[in-house]
GROMACS .gro file of C-alpha atoms in nm:
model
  133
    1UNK     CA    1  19.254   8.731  -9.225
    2UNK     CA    2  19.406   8.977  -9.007
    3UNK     CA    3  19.229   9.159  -8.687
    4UNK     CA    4  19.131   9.515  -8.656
    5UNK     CA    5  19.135   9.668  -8.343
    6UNK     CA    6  18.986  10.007  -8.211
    7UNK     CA    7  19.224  10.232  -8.121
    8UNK     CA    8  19.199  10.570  -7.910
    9UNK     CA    9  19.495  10.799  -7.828
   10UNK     CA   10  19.412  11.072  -7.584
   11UNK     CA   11  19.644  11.350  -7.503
   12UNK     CA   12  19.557  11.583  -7.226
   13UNK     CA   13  19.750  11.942  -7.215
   14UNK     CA   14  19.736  12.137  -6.878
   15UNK     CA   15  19.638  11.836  -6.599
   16UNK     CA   16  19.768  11.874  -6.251
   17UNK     CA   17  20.051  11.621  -6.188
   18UNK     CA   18  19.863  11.397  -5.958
   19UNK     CA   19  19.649  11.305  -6.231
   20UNK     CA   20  19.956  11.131  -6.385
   21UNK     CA   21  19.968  10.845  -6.060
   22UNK     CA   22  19.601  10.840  -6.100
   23UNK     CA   23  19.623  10.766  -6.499
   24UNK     CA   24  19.832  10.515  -6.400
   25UNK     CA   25  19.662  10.312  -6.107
   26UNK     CA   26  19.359  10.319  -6.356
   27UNK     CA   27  19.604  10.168  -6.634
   28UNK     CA   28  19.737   9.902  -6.418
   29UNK     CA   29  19.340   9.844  -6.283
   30UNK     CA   30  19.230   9.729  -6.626
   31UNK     CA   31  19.540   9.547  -6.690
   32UNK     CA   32  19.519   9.349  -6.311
   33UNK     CA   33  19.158   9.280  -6.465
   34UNK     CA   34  19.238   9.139  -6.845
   35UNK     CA   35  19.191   9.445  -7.049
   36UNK     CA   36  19.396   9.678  -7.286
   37UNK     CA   37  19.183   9.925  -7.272
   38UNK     CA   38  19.116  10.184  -6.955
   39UNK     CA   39  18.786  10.256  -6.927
   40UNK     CA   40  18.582  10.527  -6.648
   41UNK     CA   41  18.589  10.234  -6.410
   42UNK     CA   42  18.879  10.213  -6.391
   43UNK     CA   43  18.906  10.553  -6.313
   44UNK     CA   44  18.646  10.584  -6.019
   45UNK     CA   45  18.850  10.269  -5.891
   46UNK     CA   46  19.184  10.459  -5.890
   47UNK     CA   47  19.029  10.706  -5.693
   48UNK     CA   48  18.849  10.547  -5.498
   49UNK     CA   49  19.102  10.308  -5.316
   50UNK     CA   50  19.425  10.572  -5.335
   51UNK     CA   51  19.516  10.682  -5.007
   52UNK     CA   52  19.719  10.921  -5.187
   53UNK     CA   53  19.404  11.107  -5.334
   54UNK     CA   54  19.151  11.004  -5.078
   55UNK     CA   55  18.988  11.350  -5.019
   56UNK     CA   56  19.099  11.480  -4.710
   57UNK     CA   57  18.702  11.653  -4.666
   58UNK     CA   58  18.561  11.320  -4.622
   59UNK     CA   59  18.283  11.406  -4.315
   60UNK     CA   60  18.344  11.211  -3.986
   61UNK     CA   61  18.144  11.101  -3.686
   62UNK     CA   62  18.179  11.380  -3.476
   63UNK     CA   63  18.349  11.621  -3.647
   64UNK     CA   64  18.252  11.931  -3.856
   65UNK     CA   65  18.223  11.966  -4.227
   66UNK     CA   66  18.505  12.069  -4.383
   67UNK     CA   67  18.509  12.264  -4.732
   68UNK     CA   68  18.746  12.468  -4.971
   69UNK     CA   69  18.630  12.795  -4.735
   70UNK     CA   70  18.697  12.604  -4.382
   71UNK     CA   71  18.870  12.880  -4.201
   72UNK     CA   72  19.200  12.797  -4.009
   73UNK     CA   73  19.287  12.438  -4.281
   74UNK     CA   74  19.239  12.122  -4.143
   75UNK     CA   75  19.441  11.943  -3.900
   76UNK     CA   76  19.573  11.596  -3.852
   77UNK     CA   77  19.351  11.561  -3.570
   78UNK     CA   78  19.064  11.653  -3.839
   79UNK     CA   79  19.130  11.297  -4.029
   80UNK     CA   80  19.069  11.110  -3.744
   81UNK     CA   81  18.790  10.878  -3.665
   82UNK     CA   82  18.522  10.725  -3.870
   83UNK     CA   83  18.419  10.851  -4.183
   84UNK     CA   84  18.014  10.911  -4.229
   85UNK     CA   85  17.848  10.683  -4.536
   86UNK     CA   86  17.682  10.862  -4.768
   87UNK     CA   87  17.434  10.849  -5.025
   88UNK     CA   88  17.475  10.898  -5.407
   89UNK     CA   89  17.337  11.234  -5.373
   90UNK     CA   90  17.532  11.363  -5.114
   91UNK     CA   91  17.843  11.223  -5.236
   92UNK     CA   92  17.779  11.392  -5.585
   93UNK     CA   93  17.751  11.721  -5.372
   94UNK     CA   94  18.051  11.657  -5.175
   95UNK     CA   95  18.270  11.597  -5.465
   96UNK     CA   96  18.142  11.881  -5.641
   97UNK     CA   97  18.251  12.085  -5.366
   98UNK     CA   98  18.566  12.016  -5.390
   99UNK     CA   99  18.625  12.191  -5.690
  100UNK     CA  100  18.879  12.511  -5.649
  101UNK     CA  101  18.752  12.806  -5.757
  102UNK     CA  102  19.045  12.969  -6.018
  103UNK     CA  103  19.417  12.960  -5.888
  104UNK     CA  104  19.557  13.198  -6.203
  105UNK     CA  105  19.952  13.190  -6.044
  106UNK     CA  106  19.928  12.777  -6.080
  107UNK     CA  107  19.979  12.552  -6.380
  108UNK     CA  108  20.010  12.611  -6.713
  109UNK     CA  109  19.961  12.967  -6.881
  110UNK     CA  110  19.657  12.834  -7.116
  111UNK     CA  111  19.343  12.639  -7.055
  112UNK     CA  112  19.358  12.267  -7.076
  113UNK     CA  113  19.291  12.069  -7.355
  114UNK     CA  114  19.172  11.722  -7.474
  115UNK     CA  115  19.278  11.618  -7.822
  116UNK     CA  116  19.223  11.214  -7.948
  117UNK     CA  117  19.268  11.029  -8.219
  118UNK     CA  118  19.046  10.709  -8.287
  119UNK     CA  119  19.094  10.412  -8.539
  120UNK     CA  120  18.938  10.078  -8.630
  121UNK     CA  121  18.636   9.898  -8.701
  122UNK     CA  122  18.433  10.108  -8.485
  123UNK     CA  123  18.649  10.402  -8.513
  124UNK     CA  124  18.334  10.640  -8.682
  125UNK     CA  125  18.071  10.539  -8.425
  126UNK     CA  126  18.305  10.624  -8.153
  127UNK     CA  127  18.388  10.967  -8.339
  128UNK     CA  128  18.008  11.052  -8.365
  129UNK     CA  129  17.966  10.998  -7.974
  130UNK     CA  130  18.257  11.191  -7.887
  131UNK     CA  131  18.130  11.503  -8.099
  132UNK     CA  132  17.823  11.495  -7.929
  133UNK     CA  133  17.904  11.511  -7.576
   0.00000   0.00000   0.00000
């Protein structure tokens, strides 16, 4: 008796090349944690702990707000200090804010895509879900 396994490709057309290292921290996430498969965890994880895409408009004791609109950029002497907790809420909000506005003379010359491909056992479940959301 052999073993069926779900499958999923996913190819993604038009992503901004940071996404790439982030792809890949989540990959190597669910692999340091036993699993083939990558899953939105994994994700928020890679984001979460890389230094490299640690959001630079993190609020700070003592410091003002920074957004997209902050007049003048941010300085080094901006990062400093300790950053403020937040709450669910506010952290939604703050990440939602960080969302650029359109930037038409950067990246590709279409819109991006998402395209997948999905086999195995559980392959038309999965399909159903997908179309839905």
């Amino acid at each position: 008796m052999t073993s069926e396994h779900d499958e999923c490709r996913v190819t993604i057309d038009g992503v901004a090349p940071a996404l790439v290292t982030l792809f890949r921290r989540a990959v190597q996430i669910a692999s340091e944690h036993g699993r083939n498969w990558v899953g939105v965890e994994d994700l928020h994880a890679a984001l979460a702990n890389s230094d490299e895409h640690a959001p630079i408009w993190w609020p700070r004791v003592g410091k003002p707000r920074h957004t997209r609109d902050t007049q003048g950029g941010i300085t080094p002497d901006d990062l400093e200090g300790e950053v403020i907790p937040l709450s669910y809420k506010e952290f939604r909000d703050l990440v939602t804010a960080w969302v650029p506005g359109p930037t038409p003379s950067v990246g590709p010359a279409q819109p991006a895509t998402v395209t997948y491909e999905i086999s195995g056992p559980h392959a038309e479940e999965f399909r159903k879900v997908l179309e839905r959301s």
